[in-house]
Amino acid sequence: MDPATSAVFERMSAATGGEAYYAKNWRDERQAFSLIREDLAHLYFLSYYPQTNPNRGWRTITVKLKDPKWKKYRIRTRSGYRPIPAHVTVDAASPAQ
């Protein structure tokens, strides 16, 4: 894979909290799918309601484990989000049918 394409996948992975896997042959593919399966088996969701904030742009998210005994765990999160304007509903944001 060329460096530019690899850089795009790495940026997308970092922004979404995902991970990029690269396979040059079927063995690498099997390993990648095995890692994805393992990752999905240990997936958790965390949500919160932010305090009122006039910032309508990018909001950074940082998730940390405070207890030292949890240092053995790895957290992968997206780096932030853009809030959906209050006047837009989820249905209104969906494409027209």
Backbone as a chain_set.jsonl record, in Angstrom:
{"seq": "MDPATSAVFERMSAATGGEAYYAKNWRDERQAFSLIREDLAHLYFLSYYPQTNPNRGWRTITVKLKDPKWKKYRIRTRSGYRPIPAHVTVDAASPAQ", "coords": {"N": [[0.86, -1.175, 0.0], [0.514, 2.199, -0.782], [2.211, 5.047, 0.731], [0.568, 7.384, 1.023], [-2.098, 6.459, 0.928], [-2.064, 4.721, 3.093], [-1.623, 6.586, 5.147], [-4.041, 7.99, 5.071], [-5.875, 5.985, 5.905], [-4.877, 5.566, 8.479], [-5.367, 8.084, 9.674], [-8.179, 8.152, 9.516], [-8.788, 5.974, 11.164], [-7.777, 6.856, 13.639], [-9.432, 9.079, 14.088], [-11.932, 7.932, 14.402], [-11.69, 6.101, 16.407], [-11.134, 3.613, 15.652], [-9.284, 0.875, 14.156], [-6.725, 0.232, 11.842], [-6.16, -2.395, 9.579], [-3.856, -4.231, 7.693], [-3.409, -6.337, 4.969], [-1.335, -8.43, 3.192], [-1.444, -10.899, 2.138], [-3.313, -14.035, 2.186], [-2.871, -15.202, 4.683], [-2.231, -13.039, 6.33], [-4.666, -11.772, 6.119], [-6.401, -13.577, 7.423], [-5.331, -13.373, 10.012], [-5.864, -10.669, 10.524], [-8.699, -10.653, 10.511], [-9.125, -12.333, 12.671], [-8.085, -10.758, 14.74], [-9.882, -8.616, 14.609], [-12.287, -9.914, 15.277], [-11.667, -10.663, 17.924], [-11.364, -8.12, 19.042], [-13.975, -7.063, 18.755], [-15.316, -8.739, 20.48], [-14.739, -7.732, 22.91], [-15.892, -5.251, 23.282], [-17.111, -2.179, 24.443], [-19.553, 0.291, 25.218], [-19.7, 3.701, 25.949], [-21.413, 6.435, 27.19], [-22.375, 9.869, 27.541], [-23.772, 12.926, 28.817], [-22.998, 16.033, 27.836], [-22.149, 19.087, 29.565], [-23.923, 22.183, 29.185], [-22.784, 23.996, 26.446], [-21.481, 26.542, 24.514], [-19.925, 26.051, 22.312], [-20.057, 25.183, 19.05], [-18.528, 23.825, 17.347], [-15.866, 21.471, 16.826], [-15.537, 19.14, 19.433], [-13.408, 17.954, 21.805], [-12.712, 14.708, 23.097], [-11.644, 12.958, 25.947], [-10.774, 9.988, 27.395], [-10.019, 8.344, 30.327], [-8.591, 5.851, 32.462], [-8.745, 5.772, 35.858], [-7.946, 4.283, 38.118], [-5.005, 2.665, 39.156], [-4.827, -0.134, 38.912], [-6.134, -0.736, 36.602], [-4.509, -0.185, 34.511], [-3.574, -2.133, 32.833], [-5.408, -2.426, 30.861], [-6.446, -1.494, 27.576], [-7.573, 1.404, 26.03], [-9.474, 2.527, 23.372], [-10.605, 5.208, 21.682], [-12.703, 7.554, 19.921], [-11.498, 10.757, 18.875], [-13.057, 12.974, 19.334], [-16.04, 14.947, 18.71], [-18.626, 16.477, 16.688], [-21.271, 18.425, 17.683], [-24.757, 17.702, 17.129], [-26.901, 20.053, 15.779], [-29.429, 21.594, 17.821], [-31.905, 22.087, 16.623], [-32.119, 20.215, 14.65], [-33.459, 17.109, 13.932], [-32.992, 13.561, 14.266], [-34.383, 12.174, 12.279], [-34.751, 14.215, 10.416], [-32.177, 14.647, 9.645], [-31.623, 12.441, 8.169], [-31.3, 11.064, 4.855], [-33.631, 12.004, 2.288], [-36.351, 9.966, 1.199]], "CA": [[0.0, 0.0, 0.0], [1.337, 3.404, -0.877], [2.209, 5.827, 1.969], [-0.554, 8.332, 1.107], [-3.289, 5.684, 1.271], [-1.854, 4.262, 4.468], [-1.81, 7.739, 6.029], [-5.485, 8.271, 5.118], [-6.488, 4.977, 6.767], [-4.439, 5.82, 9.859], [-6.106, 9.257, 10.161], [-9.574, 7.745, 9.712], [-8.832, 5.109, 12.344], [-7.573, 7.682, 14.827], [-10.59, 9.953, 14.28], [-13.127, 7.164, 14.753], [-11.42, 5.156, 17.48], [-10.97, 2.298, 15.038], [-7.924, 0.411, 13.924], [-6.521, -0.178, 10.452], [-5.465, -3.665, 9.398], [-3.34, -4.356, 6.336], [-3.142, -7.734, 4.634], [-0.655, -8.614, 1.911], [-1.765, -12.238, 1.651], [-4.445, -14.638, 2.895], [-2.51, -15.436, 6.098], [-2.408, -11.744, 6.994], [-6.112, -11.542, 6.165], [-6.941, -14.416, 8.515], [-4.875, -12.772, 11.266], [-6.602, -9.414, 10.697], [-10.068, -10.977, 10.906], [-9.054, -12.873, 14.023], [-7.912, -9.608, 15.635], [-11.144, -7.873, 14.603], [-13.231, -10.722, 16.054], [-11.266, -10.519, 19.333], [-11.662, -6.74, 19.414], [-15.429, -6.915, 18.883], [-15.769, -9.526, 21.627], [-14.444, -6.964, 24.123], [-16.314, -3.898, 22.954], [-18.019, -1.538, 25.381], [-19.994, 1.628, 24.836], [-19.765, 4.677, 27.02], [-22.068, 7.656, 26.73], [-22.509, 10.911, 28.552], [-24.443, 14.151, 28.393], [-22.099, 17.136, 28.176], [-22.734, 20.303, 30.104], [-24.239, 23.181, 28.163], [-21.535, 24.526, 25.918], [-21.777, 27.303, 23.298], [-19.06, 25.614, 21.221], [-20.786, 24.399, 18.048], [-17.527, 23.155, 16.515], [-15.287, 20.221, 17.282], [-15.376, 18.964, 20.88], [-12.455, 16.886, 22.077], [-13.068, 13.74, 24.138], [-10.535, 12.228, 26.54], [-11.231, 8.947, 28.325], [-8.881, 7.83, 31.094], [-8.865, 4.964, 33.579], [-8.082, 6.421, 36.983], [-7.379, 3.328, 39.066], [-3.78, 2.064, 38.618], [-4.988, -1.559, 38.598], [-6.734, -0.84, 35.271], [-3.5, 0.211, 33.514], [-3.349, -3.234, 31.897], [-6.408, -2.355, 29.801], [-6.208, -0.521, 26.514], [-8.777, 2.117, 25.62], [-9.396, 3.149, 22.055], [-11.789, 6.05, 21.523], [-12.588, 8.607, 18.921], [-10.853, 11.922, 19.473], [-14.035, 14.013, 19.633], [-17.268, 14.93, 17.91], [-19.31, 17.745, 16.405], [-22.651, 18.25, 18.155], [-25.865, 17.874, 16.183], [-27.66, 21.242, 16.193], [-30.655, 21.282, 18.558], [-33.082, 22.177, 15.763], [-32.107, 19.116, 13.688], [-33.793, 15.812, 14.512], [-32.319, 12.469, 13.571], [-35.133, 11.918, 11.061], [-34.501, 15.309, 9.474], [-30.802, 14.521, 9.169], [-31.552, 11.291, 7.269], [-31.607, 11.426, 3.468], [-35.03, 11.855, 1.886], [-36.591, 8.721, 0.461]], "C": [[0.903, 1.233, 0.0], [1.204, 4.241, 0.407], [1.026, 6.779, 2.114], [-1.834, 7.611, 1.52], [-3.21, 5.201, 2.709], [-2.092, 5.396, 5.459], [-3.291, 8.09, 6.161], [-6.178, 7.28, 6.046], [-6.11, 5.195, 8.233], [-5.183, 7.017, 10.455], [-7.568, 8.91, 10.429], [-9.716, 6.884, 10.959], [-8.697, 5.91, 13.624], [-8.804, 8.532, 15.117], [-11.816, 9.196, 14.769], [-12.926, 6.226, 15.93], [-11.244, 3.744, 16.957], [-9.518, 1.908, 14.917], [-7.824, -0.059, 12.484], [-5.729, -1.48, 10.428], [-5.057, -3.765, 7.931], [-2.971, -5.815, 6.084], [-2.511, -7.826, 3.251], [-0.968, -9.978, 1.303], [-2.882, -12.834, 2.512], [-4.128, -14.929, 4.354], [-2.68, -14.151, 6.907], [-3.89, -11.411, 7.139], [-6.755, -12.318, 7.31], [-6.575, -13.827, 9.873], [-5.651, -11.49, 11.553], [-8.03, -9.7, 11.151], [-10.126, -11.583, 12.304], [-8.918, -11.74, 15.048], [-9.194, -8.775, 15.725], [-12.182, -8.601, 15.446], [-12.936, -10.589, 17.558], [-11.614, -9.126, 19.85], [-13.163, -6.56, 19.653], [-15.988, -7.69, 20.07], [-15.571, -8.768, 22.943], [-14.792, -5.493, 23.948], [-17.308, -3.387, 23.989], [-18.384, -0.164, 24.85], [-20.09, 2.493, 26.071], [-20.452, 5.909, 26.456], [-22.167, 8.635, 27.885], [-23.285, 12.074, 27.965], [-23.557, 15.315, 28.802], [-22.864, 18.306, 28.788], [-23.022, 21.259, 28.953], [-22.955, 23.877, 27.749], [-21.859, 25.28, 24.629], [-20.941, 26.872, 22.088], [-19.845, 24.712, 20.272], [-19.823, 23.639, 17.126], [-17.076, 21.839, 17.13], [-15.112, 20.216, 18.795], [-14.494, 17.748, 21.112], [-12.946, 16.006, 23.218], [-11.786, 13.089, 24.635], [-11.106, 11.248, 27.549], [-10.0, 8.37, 29.0], [-9.381, 6.874, 32.16], [-8.062, 5.485, 34.768], [-7.371, 5.444, 37.91], [-6.143, 2.656, 38.456], [-3.927, 0.584, 38.251], [-5.583, -1.768, 37.202], [-5.75, -0.483, 34.165], [-3.242, -0.895, 32.485], [-4.332, -3.211, 30.724], [-6.072, -1.264, 28.8], [-7.546, 0.095, 26.121], [-8.521, 2.734, 24.258], [-10.695, 3.917, 21.859], [-11.606, 6.985, 20.345], [-12.062, 9.85, 19.619], [-11.818, 13.048, 19.818], [-15.256, 13.888, 18.75], [-17.719, 16.347, 17.62], [-20.755, 17.545, 16.844], [-23.665, 18.438, 17.029], [-26.645, 19.094, 16.657], [-28.999, 20.856, 16.806], [-31.882, 21.287, 17.668], [-33.152, 21.067, 14.712], [-32.455, 17.827, 14.421], [-33.078, 14.743, 13.707], [-33.038, 12.168, 12.265], [-34.851, 12.973, 10.003], [-33.097, 15.215, 8.889], [-30.658, 13.359, 8.202], [-31.886, 11.731, 5.849], [-33.083, 11.18, 3.132], [-35.19, 10.574, 1.066], [-37.547, 8.955, -0.664]], "O": [[1.916, 1.286, 0.697], [0.187, 4.15, 1.095], [0.526, 6.964, 3.223], [-2.574, 8.103, 2.372], [-4.19, 5.27, 3.45], [-2.704, 5.182, 6.506], [-3.747, 8.449, 7.247], [-6.984, 7.681, 6.885], [-6.943, 5.024, 9.123], [-5.588, 6.972, 11.617], [-8.132, 9.32, 11.443], [-10.664, 7.052, 11.725], [-9.423, 5.67, 14.589], [-9.182, 8.689, 16.278], [-12.652, 9.76, 15.475], [-13.885, 5.616, 16.406], [-11.209, 2.788, 17.731], [-8.636, 2.535, 15.503], [-8.751, -0.684, 11.968], [-4.755, -1.644, 11.162], [-5.832, -3.42, 7.039], [-2.297, -6.443, 6.9], [-3.08, -7.361, 2.264], [-0.782, -10.19, 0.104], [-3.34, -12.198, 3.462], [-5.032, -14.907, 5.19], [-3.202, -14.169, 8.021], [-4.316, -10.843, 8.144], [-7.555, -11.772, 8.07], [-7.406, -13.785, 10.78], [-6.051, -11.248, 12.692], [-8.521, -9.058, 12.079], [-11.09, -11.358, 13.037], [-9.561, -11.765, 16.097], [-9.546, -8.287, 16.799], [-12.882, -7.977, 16.242], [-13.853, -10.423, 18.362], [-12.102, -8.979, 20.971], [-13.565, -5.965, 20.653], [-17.033, -7.325, 20.607], [-16.162, -9.12, 23.964], [-14.071, -4.609, 24.411], [-18.241, -4.097, 24.363], [-17.612, 0.462, 24.124], [-20.525, 2.034, 27.127], [-20.11, 6.374, 25.369], [-22.055, 8.262, 29.053], [-23.432, 12.183, 26.748], [-23.38, 15.563, 29.995], [-24.06, 18.484, 28.555], [-22.432, 21.149, 27.878], [-22.15, 24.291, 28.584], [-22.464, 24.7, 23.727], [-21.222, 27.286, 20.963], [-20.248, 23.611, 20.644], [-20.253, 22.903, 16.238], [-17.822, 21.188, 17.861], [-14.598, 21.176, 19.37], [-14.808, 16.645, 20.663], [-13.526, 16.496, 24.187], [-10.932, 12.709, 23.833], [-11.841, 11.64, 28.455], [-9.051, 7.958, 28.332], [-10.47, 7.059, 32.703], [-6.841, 5.621, 34.688], [-6.3, 5.755, 38.431], [-6.223, 2.128, 37.347], [-3.221, 0.098, 37.366], [-5.533, -2.88, 36.678], [-6.123, -0.478, 32.992], [-2.749, -0.622, 31.39], [-4.123, -3.888, 29.718], [-5.485, -0.24, 29.148], [-8.528, -0.615, 25.905], [-7.495, 3.373, 24.023], [-11.774, 3.323, 21.872], [-10.498, 7.177, 19.844], [-12.176, 9.971, 20.839], [-11.441, 13.985, 20.523], [-15.482, 12.854, 18.121], [-17.246, 17.301, 18.238], [-21.4, 16.587, 16.417], [-23.456, 19.225, 16.105], [-27.017, 19.164, 17.829], [-29.635, 19.9, 16.362], [-32.828, 20.547, 17.94], [-34.127, 20.982, 13.966], [-31.82, 17.488, 15.419], [-32.613, 14.996, 12.596], [-32.389, 11.93, 11.246], [-34.725, 12.652, 8.821], [-32.859, 15.654, 7.764], [-29.665, 13.29, 7.477], [-32.665, 12.664, 5.655], [-33.695, 10.246, 3.648], [-34.284, 10.162, 0.341], [-37.874, 8.024, -1.401]]}, "num_chains": 1, "name": "protein.A"}
